[in-house]
Short mmCIF file of N, CA and C in Angstrom, two decimals:
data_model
loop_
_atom_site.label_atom_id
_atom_site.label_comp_id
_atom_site.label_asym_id
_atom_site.label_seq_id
_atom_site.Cartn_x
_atom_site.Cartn_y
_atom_site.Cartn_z
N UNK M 1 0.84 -1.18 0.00
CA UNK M 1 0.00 0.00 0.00
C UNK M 1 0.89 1.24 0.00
N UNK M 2 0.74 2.13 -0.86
CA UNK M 2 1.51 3.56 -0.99
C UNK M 2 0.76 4.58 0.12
N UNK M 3 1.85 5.21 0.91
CA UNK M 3 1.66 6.01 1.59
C UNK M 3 1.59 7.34 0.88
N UNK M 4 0.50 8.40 1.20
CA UNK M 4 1.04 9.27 0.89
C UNK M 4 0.88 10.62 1.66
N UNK M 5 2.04 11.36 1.14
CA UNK M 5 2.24 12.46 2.14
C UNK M 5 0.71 13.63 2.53
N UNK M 6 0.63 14.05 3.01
CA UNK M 6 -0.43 14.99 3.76
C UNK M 6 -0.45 15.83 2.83
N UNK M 7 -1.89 16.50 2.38
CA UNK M 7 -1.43 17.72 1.54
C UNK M 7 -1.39 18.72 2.30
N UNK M 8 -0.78 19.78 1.70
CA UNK M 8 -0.06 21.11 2.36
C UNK M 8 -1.31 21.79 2.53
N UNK M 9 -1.87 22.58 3.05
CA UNK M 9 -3.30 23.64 3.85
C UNK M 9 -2.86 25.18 3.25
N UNK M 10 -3.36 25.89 2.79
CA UNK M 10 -2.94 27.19 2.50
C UNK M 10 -4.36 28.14 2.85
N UNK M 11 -4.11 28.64 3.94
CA UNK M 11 -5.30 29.62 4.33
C UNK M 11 -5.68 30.50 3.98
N UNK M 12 -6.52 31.81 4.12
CA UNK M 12 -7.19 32.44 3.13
C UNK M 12 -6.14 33.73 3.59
N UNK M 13 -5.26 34.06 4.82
CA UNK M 13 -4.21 34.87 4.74
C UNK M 13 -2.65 34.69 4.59
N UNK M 14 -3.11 33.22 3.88
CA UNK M 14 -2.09 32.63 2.74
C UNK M 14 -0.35 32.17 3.63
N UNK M 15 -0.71 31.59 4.96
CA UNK M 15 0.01 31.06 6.08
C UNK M 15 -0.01 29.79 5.11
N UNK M 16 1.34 29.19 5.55
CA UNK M 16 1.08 27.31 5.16
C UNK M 16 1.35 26.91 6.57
N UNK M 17 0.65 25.71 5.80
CA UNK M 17 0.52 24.94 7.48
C UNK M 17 1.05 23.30 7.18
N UNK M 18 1.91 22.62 7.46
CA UNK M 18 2.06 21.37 6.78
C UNK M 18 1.78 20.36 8.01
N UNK M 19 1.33 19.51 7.16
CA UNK M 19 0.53 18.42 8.08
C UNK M 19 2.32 17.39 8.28
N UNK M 20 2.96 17.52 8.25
CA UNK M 20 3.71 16.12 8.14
C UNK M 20 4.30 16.36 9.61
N UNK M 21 4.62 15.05 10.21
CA UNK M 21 5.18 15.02 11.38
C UNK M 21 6.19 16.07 11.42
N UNK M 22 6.23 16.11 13.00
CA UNK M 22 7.60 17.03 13.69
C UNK M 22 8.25 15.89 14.12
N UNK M 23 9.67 15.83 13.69
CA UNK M 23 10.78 14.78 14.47
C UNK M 23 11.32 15.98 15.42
N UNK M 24 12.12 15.05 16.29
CA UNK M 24 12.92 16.11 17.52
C UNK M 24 13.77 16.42 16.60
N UNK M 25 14.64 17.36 16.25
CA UNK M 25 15.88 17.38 15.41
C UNK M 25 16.42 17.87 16.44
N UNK M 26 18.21 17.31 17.08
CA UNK M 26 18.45 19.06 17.70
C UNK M 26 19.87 18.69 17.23
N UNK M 27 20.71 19.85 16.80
CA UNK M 27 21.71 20.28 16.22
C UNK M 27 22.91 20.17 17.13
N UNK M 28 23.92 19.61 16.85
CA UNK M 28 25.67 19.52 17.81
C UNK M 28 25.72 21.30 17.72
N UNK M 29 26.32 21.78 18.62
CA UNK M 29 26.96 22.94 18.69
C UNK M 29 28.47 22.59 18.78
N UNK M 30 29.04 23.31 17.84
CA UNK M 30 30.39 22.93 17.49
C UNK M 30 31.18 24.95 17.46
N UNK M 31 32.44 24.52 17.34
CA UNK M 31 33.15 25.73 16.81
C UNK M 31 34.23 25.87 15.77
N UNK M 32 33.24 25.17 15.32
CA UNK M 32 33.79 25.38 13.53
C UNK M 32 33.49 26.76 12.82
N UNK M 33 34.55 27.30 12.28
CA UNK M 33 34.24 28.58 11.80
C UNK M 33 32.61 28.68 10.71
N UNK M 34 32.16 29.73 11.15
CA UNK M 34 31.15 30.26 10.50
C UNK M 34 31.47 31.77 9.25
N UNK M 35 30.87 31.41 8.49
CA UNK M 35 30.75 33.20 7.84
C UNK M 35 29.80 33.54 7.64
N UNK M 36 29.83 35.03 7.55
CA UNK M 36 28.51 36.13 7.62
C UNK M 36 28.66 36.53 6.87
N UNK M 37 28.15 37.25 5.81
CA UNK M 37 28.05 38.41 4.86
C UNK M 37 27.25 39.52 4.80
N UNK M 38 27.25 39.42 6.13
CA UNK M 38 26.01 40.53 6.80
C UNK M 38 26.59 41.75 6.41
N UNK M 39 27.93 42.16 6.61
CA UNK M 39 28.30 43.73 6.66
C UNK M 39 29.25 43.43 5.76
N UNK M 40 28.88 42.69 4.03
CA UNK M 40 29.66 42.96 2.78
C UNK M 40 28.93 43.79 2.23
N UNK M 41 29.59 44.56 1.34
CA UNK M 41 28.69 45.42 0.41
C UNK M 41 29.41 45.09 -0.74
N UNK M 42 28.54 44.89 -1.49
CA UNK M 42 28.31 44.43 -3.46
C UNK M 42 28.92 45.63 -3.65
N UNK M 43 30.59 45.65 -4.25
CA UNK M 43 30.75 47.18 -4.92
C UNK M 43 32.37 47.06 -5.34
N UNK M 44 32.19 47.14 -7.25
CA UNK M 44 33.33 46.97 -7.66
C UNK M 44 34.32 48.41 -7.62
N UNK M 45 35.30 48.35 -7.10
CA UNK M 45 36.19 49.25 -7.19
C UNK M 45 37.11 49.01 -8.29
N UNK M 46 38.08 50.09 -8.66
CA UNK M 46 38.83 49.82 -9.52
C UNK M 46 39.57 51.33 -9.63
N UNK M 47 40.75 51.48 -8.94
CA UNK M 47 41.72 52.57 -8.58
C UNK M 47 42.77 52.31 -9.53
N UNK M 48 43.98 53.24 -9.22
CA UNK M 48 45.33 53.05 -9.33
C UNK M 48 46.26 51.57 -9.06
N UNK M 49 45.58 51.72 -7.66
CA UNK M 49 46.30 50.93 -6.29
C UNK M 49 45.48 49.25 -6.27
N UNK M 50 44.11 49.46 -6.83
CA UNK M 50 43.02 48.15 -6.35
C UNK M 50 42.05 48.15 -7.44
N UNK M 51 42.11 46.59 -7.94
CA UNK M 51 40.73 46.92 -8.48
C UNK M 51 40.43 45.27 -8.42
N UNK M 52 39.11 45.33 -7.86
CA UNK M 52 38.21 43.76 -7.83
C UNK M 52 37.19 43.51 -8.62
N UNK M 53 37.26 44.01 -10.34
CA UNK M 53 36.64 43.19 -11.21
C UNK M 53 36.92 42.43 -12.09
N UNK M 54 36.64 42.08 -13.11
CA UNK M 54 36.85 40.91 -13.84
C UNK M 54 37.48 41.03 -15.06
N UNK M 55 37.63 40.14 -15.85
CA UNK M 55 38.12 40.27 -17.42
C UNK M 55 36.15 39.82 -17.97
N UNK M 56 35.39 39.27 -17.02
CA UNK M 56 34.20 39.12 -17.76
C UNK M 56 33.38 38.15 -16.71
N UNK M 57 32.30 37.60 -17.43
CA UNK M 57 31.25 36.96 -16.03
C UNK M 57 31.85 35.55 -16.53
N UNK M 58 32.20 35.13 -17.07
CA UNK M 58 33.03 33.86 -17.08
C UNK M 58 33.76 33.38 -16.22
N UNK M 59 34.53 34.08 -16.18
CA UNK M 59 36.02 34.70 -15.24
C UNK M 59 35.69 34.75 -13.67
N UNK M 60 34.44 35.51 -13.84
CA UNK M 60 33.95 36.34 -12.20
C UNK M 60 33.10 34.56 -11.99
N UNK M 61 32.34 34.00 -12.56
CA UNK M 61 31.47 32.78 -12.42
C UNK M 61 32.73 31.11 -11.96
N UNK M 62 33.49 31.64 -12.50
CA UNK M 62 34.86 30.18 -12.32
C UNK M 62 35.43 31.10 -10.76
N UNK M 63 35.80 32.09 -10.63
CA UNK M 63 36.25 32.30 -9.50
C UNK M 63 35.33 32.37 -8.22
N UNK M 64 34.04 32.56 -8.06
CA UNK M 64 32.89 32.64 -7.23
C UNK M 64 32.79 30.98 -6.85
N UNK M 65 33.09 30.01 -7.96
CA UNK M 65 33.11 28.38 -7.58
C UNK M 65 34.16 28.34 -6.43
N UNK M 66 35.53 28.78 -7.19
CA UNK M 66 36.63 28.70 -5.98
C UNK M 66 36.22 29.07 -4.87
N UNK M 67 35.48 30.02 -4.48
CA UNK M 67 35.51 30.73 -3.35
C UNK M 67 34.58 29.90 -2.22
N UNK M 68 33.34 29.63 -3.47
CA UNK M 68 32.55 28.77 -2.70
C UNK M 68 33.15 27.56 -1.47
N UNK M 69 33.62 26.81 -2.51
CA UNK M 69 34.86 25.57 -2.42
C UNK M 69 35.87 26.11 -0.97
N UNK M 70 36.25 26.88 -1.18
CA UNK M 70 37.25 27.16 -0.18
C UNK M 70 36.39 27.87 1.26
N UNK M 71 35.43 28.42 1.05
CA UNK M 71 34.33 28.54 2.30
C UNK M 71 33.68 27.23 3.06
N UNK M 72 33.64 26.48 2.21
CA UNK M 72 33.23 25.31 2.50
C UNK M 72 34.26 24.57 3.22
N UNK M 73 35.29 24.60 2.78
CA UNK M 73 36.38 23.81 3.36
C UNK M 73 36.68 24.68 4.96
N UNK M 74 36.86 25.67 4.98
CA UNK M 74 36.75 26.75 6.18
C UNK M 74 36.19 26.01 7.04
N UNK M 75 34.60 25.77 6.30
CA UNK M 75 33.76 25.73 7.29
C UNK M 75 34.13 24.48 8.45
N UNK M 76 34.97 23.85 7.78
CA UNK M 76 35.18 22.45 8.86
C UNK M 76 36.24 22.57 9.91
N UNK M 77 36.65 23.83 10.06
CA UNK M 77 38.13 23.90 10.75
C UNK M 77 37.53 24.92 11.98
N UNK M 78 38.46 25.01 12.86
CA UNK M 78 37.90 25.59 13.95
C UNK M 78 38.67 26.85 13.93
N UNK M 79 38.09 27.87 14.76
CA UNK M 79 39.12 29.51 14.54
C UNK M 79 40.46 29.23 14.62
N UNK M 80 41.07 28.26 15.73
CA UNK M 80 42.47 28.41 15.70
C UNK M 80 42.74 27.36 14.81
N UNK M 81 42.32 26.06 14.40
CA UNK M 81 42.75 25.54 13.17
C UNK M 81 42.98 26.34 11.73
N UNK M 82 42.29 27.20 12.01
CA UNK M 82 42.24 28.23 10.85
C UNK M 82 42.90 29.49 11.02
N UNK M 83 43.29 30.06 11.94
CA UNK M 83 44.17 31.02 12.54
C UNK M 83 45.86 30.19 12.41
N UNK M 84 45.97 28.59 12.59
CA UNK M 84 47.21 28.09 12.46
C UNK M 84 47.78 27.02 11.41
N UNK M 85 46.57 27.72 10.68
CA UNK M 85 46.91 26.75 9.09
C UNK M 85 48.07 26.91 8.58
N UNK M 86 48.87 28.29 8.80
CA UNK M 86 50.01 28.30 7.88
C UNK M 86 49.87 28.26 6.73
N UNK M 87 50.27 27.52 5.94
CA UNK M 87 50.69 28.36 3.99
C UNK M 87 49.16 27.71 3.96
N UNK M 88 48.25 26.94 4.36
CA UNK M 88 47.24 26.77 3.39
C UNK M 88 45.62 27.26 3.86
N UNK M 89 46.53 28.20 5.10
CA UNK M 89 44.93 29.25 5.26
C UNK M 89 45.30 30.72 4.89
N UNK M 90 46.55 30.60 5.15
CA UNK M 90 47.63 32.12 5.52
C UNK M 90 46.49 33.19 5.93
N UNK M 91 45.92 32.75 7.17
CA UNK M 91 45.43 33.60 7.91
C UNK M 91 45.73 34.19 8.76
N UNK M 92 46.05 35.62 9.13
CA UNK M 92 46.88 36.65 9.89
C UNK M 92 46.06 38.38 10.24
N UNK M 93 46.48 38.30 11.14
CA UNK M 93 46.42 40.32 11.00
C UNK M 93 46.20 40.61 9.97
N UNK M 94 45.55 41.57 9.71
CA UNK M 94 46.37 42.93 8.46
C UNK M 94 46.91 44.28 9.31
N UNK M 95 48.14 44.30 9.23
CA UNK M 95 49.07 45.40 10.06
C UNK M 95 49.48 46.23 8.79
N UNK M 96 49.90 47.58 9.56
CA UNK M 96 51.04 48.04 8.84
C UNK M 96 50.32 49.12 7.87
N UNK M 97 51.09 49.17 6.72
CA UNK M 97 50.89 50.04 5.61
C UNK M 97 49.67 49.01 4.64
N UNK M 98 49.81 47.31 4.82
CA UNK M 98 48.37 46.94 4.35
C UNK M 98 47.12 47.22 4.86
N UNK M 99 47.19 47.20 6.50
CA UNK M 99 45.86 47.95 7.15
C UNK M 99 45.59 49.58 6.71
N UNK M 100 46.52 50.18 6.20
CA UNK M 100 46.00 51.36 5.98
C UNK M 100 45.57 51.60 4.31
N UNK M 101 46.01 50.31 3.58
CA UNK M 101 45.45 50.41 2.54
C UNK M 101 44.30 49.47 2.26
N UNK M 102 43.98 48.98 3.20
CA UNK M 102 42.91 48.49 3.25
C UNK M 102 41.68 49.24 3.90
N UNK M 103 41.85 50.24 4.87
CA UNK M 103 40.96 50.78 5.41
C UNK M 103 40.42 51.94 3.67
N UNK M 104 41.32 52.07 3.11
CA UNK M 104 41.27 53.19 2.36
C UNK M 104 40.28 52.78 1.04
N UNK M 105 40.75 51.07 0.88
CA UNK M 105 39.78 50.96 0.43
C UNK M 105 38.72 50.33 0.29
N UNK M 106 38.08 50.18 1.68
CA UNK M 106 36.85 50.01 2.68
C UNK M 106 36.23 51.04 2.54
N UNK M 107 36.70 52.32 2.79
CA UNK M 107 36.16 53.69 2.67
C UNK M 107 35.28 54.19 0.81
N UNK M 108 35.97 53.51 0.66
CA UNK M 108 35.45 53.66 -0.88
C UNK M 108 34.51 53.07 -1.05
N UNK M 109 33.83 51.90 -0.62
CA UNK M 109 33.04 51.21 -0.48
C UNK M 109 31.85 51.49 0.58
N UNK M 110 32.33 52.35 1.07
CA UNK M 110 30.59 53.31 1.90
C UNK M 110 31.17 52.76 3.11
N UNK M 111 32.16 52.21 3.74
CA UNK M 111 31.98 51.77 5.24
C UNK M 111 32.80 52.94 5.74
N UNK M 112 31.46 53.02 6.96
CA UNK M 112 32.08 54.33 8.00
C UNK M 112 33.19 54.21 8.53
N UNK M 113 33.56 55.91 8.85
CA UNK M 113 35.18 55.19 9.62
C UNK M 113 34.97 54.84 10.86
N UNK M 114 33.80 55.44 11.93
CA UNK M 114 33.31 54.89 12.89
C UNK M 114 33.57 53.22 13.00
N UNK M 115 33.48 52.57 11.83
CA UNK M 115 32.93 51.14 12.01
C UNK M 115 34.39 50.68 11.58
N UNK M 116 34.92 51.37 10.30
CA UNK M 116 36.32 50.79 10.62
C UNK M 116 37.32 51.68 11.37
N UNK M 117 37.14 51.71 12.40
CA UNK M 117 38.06 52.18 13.84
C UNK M 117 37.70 51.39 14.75
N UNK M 118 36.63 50.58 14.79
CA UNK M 118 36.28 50.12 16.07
C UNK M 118 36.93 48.73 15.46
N UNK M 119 36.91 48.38 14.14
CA UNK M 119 37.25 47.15 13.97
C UNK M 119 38.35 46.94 13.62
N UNK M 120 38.98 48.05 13.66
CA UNK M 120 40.25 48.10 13.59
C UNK M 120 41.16 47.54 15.45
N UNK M 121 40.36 48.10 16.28
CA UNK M 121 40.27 47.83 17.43
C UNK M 121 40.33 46.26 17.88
N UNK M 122 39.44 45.49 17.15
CA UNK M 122 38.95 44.46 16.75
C UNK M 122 40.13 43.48 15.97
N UNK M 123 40.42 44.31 15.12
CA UNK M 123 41.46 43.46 14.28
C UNK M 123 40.80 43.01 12.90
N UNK M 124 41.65 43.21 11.51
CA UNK M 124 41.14 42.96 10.69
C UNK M 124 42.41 41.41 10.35
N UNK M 125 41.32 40.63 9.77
CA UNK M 125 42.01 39.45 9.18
C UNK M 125 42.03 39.05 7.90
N UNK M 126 43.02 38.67 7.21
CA UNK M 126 43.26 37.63 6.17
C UNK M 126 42.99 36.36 5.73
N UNK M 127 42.39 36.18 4.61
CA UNK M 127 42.13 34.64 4.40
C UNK M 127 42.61 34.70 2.89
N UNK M 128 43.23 33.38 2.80
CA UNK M 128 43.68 33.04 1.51
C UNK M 128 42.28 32.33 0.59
N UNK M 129 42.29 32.85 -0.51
CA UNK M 129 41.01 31.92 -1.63
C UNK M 129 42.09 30.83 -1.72
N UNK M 130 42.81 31.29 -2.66
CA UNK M 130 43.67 30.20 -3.43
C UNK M 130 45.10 31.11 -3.76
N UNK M 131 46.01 30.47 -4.04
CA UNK M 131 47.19 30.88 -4.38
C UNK M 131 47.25 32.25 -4.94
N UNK M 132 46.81 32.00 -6.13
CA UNK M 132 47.05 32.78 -6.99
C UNK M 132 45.07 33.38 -7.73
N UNK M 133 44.17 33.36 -6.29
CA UNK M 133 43.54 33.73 -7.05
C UNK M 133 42.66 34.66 -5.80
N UNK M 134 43.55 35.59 -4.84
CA UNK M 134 43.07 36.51 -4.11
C UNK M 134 42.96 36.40 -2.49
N UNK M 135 42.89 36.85 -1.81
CA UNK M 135 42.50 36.79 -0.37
C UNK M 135 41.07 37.77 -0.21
N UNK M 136 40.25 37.13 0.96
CA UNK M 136 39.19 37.51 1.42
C UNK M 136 39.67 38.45 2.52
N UNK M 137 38.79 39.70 2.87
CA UNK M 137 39.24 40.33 4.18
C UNK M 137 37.80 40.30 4.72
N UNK M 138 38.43 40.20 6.31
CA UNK M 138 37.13 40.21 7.41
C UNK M 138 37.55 40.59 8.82
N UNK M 139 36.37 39.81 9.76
CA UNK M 139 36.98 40.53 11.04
C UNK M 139 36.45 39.21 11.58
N UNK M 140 37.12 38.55 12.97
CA UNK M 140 36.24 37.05 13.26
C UNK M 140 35.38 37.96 14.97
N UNK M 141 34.41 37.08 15.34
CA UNK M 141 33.84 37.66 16.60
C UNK M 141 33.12 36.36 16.82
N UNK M 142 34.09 35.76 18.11
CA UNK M 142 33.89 34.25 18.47
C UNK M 142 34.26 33.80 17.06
N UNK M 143 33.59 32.66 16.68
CA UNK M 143 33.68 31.67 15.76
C UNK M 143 33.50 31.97 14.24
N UNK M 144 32.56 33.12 14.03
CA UNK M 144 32.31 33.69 12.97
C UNK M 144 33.22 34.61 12.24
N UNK M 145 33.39 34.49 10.87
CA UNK M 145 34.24 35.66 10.19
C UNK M 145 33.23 36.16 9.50
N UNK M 146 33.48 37.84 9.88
CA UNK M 146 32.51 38.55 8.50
C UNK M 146 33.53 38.87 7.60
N UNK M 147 32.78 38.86 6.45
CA UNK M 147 33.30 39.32 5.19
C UNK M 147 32.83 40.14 4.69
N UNK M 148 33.85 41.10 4.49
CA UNK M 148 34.14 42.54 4.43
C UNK M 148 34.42 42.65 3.06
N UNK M 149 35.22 42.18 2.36
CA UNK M 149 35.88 42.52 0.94
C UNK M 149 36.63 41.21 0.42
N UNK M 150 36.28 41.19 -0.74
CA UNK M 150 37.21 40.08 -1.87
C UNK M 150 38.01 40.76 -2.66
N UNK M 151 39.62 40.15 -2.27
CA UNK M 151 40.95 40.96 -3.36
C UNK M 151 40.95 39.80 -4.35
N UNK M 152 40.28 39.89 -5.54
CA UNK M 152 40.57 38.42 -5.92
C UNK M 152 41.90 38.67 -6.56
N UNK M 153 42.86 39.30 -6.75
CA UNK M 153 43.52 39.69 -7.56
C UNK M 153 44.96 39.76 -6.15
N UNK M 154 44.70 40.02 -5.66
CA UNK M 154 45.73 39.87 -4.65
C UNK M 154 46.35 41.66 -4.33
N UNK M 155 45.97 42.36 -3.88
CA UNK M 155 46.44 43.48 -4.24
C UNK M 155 47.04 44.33 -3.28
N UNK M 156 45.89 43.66 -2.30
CA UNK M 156 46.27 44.51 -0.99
C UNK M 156 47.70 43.96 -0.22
N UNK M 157 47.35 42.55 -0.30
CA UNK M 157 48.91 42.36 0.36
C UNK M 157 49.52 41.59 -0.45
N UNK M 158 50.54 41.93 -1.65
CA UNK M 158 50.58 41.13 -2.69
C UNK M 158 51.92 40.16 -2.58
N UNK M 159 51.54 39.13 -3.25
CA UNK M 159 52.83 38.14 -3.47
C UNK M 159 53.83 38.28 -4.57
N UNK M 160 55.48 39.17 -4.80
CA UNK M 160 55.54 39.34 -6.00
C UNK M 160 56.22 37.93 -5.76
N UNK M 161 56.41 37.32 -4.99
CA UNK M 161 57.29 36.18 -6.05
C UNK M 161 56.21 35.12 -6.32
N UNK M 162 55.31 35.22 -6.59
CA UNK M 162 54.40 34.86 -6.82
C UNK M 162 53.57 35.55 -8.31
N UNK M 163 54.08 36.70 -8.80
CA UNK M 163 53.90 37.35 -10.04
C UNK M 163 52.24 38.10 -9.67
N UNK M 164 52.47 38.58 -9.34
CA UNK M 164 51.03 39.79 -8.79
C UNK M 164 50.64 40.67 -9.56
N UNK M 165 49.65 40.31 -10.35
CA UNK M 165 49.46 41.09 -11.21
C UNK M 165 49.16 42.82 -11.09
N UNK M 166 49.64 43.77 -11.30
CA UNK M 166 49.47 45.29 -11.62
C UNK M 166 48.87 46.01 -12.29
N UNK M 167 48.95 45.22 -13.56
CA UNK M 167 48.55 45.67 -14.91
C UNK M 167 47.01 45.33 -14.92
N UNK M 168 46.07 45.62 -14.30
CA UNK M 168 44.76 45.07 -14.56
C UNK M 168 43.45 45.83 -15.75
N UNK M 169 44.13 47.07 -16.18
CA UNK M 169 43.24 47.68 -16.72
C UNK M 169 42.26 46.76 -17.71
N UNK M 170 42.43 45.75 -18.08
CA UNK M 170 41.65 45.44 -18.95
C UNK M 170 40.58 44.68 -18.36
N UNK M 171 40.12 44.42 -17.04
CA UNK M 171 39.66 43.77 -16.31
C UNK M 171 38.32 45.17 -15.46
N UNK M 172 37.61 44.75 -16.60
CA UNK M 172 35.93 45.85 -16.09
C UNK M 172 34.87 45.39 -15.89
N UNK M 173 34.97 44.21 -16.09
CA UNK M 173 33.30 43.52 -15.70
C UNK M 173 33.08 43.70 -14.20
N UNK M 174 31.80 44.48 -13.95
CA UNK M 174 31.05 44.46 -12.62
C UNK M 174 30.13 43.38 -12.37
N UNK M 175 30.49 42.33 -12.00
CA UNK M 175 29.29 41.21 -11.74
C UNK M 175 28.69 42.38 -10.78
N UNK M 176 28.55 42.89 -9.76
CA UNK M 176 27.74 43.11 -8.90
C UNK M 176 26.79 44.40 -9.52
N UNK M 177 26.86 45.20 -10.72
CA UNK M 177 26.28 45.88 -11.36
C UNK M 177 25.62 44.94 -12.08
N UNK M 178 26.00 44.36 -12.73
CA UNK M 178 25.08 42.96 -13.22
C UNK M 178 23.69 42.45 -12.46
N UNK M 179 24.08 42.29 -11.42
CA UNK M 179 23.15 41.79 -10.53
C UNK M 179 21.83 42.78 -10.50
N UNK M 180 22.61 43.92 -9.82
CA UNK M 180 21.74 45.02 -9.29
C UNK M 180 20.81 45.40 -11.11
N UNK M 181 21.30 44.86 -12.07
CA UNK M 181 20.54 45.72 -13.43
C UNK M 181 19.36 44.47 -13.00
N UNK M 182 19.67 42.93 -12.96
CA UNK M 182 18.45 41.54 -13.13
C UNK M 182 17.83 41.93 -12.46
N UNK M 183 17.94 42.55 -10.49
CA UNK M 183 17.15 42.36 -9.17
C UNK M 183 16.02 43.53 -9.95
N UNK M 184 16.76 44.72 -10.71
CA UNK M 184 15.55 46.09 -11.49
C UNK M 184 14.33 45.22 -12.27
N UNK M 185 15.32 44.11 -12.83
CA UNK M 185 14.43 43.86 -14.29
C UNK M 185 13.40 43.12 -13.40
N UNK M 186 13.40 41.87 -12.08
CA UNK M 186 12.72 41.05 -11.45
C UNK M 186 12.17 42.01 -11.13
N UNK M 187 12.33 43.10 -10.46
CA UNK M 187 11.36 44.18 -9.45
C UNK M 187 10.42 44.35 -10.47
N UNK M 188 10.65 44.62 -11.90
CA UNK M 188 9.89 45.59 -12.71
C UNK M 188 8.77 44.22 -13.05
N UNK M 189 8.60 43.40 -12.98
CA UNK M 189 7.51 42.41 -13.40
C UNK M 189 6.82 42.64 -12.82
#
C-alpha cells in the first residue's frame, strides 16, 4: 500500500501549514568557523592601487566556484585551526601600511570610519582563496568571520614572487552591477 504524504493547507491569509510530522531534530553545537556576509557590500572598485573586477562573467562565475569551495572547506576547521593553518589558510592580522590600505579601500566602499576604527580595534584578518587567485578580508567575533571585501587579484597584500598582477586595466566587468541591473528587471515584473 503507498503512503502518501499529507497535503499542504494554504489559508485564506495565505500562512502554510504542513501536516507532516515534527521529528525532535536538535543540532551539535560545534566551533567550527562560520561566515557572515552581513556587513559585505556588493561594490566593484577599480583605482590606481586596487581593483576587484573581472576580465568578464566567465572569469567572475569560475572564480565565485573557488571561493565557494574554499568557504566550505573553512567551514570544517575551527578559529584556531584556521588562525594556524600556515601556507594553506595564511590567515593573519592585516598590520602596517596593508591595514592602511585596506581601510582606504573600505572607505570607498561606503563603510564608516566609525565602524572601521572600532574594527580596527577588533582586528582585521586575512584569508587566503587560493594561491594565486586573491584573499578575502574580514573581522572574526567568536567563531564567525565577517566578510568585508574580496581581493581576488591579490592586491592589498601582494605576493611578487608569486607574479602579482598590476597591470589590470583590462579587467571591467562588474558582476555586482550585473546583478543590481536583473534584481531592477525582477522588481519591474
Amino acid at each position: 500500500m503507498n503512503k502518501r504524504l499529507p497535503i499542504t493547507q494554504i489559508t485564506k491569509n495565505k500562512e502554510v501549514f504542513n501536516n507532516l510530522p515534527k521529528a525532535n531534530v536538535s543540532f551539535k553545537v560545534n566551533n567550527n568557523v562560520a561566515f557572515s556576509f552581513k556587513d559585505f557590500k556588493c561594490k566593484c572598485i577599480k583605482t590606481k592601487d586596487f581593483n576587484n573586477c573581472f576580465s568578464n562573467m566567465w572569469e567572475y562565475a569560475e572564480w565565485s566556484l573557488i571561493v565557494i569551495k574554499r568557504i566550505s572547506s573553512y567551514s570544517t576547521m575551527t578559529v584556531q585551526e584556521l588562525k594556524e593553518g600556515g601556507r594553506s589558510t595564511r590567515c593573519h592580522p592585516v598590520l602596517g601600511k596593508d591595514l592602511e590600505k585596506l581601510k582606504n579601500i573600505l572607505s570607498l566602499i561606503d563603510y564608516k570610519p566609525e565602524f572601521l576604527t572600532q574594527l580596527e580595534e577588533d582586528g582585521f584578518w586575512e584569508l587566503t582563496i587560493e594561491r594565486a587567485l586573491g584573499r578575502m578580508y574580514g573581522y572574526f567575533v567568536d567563531n564567525i568571520y565577517y566578510v568585508l571585501l574580496f581581493d581576488p587579484h591579490h592586491l592589498i597584500y601582494p605576493d611578487l614572487k608569486m607574479g602579482c598582477q598590476y597591470d589590470l586595466l583590462h579587467k571591467n566587468h562588474d558582476p555586482w552591477s550585473e546583478i543590481e541591473k536583473i534584481e531592477d528587471r525582477i522588481s519591474g515584473l
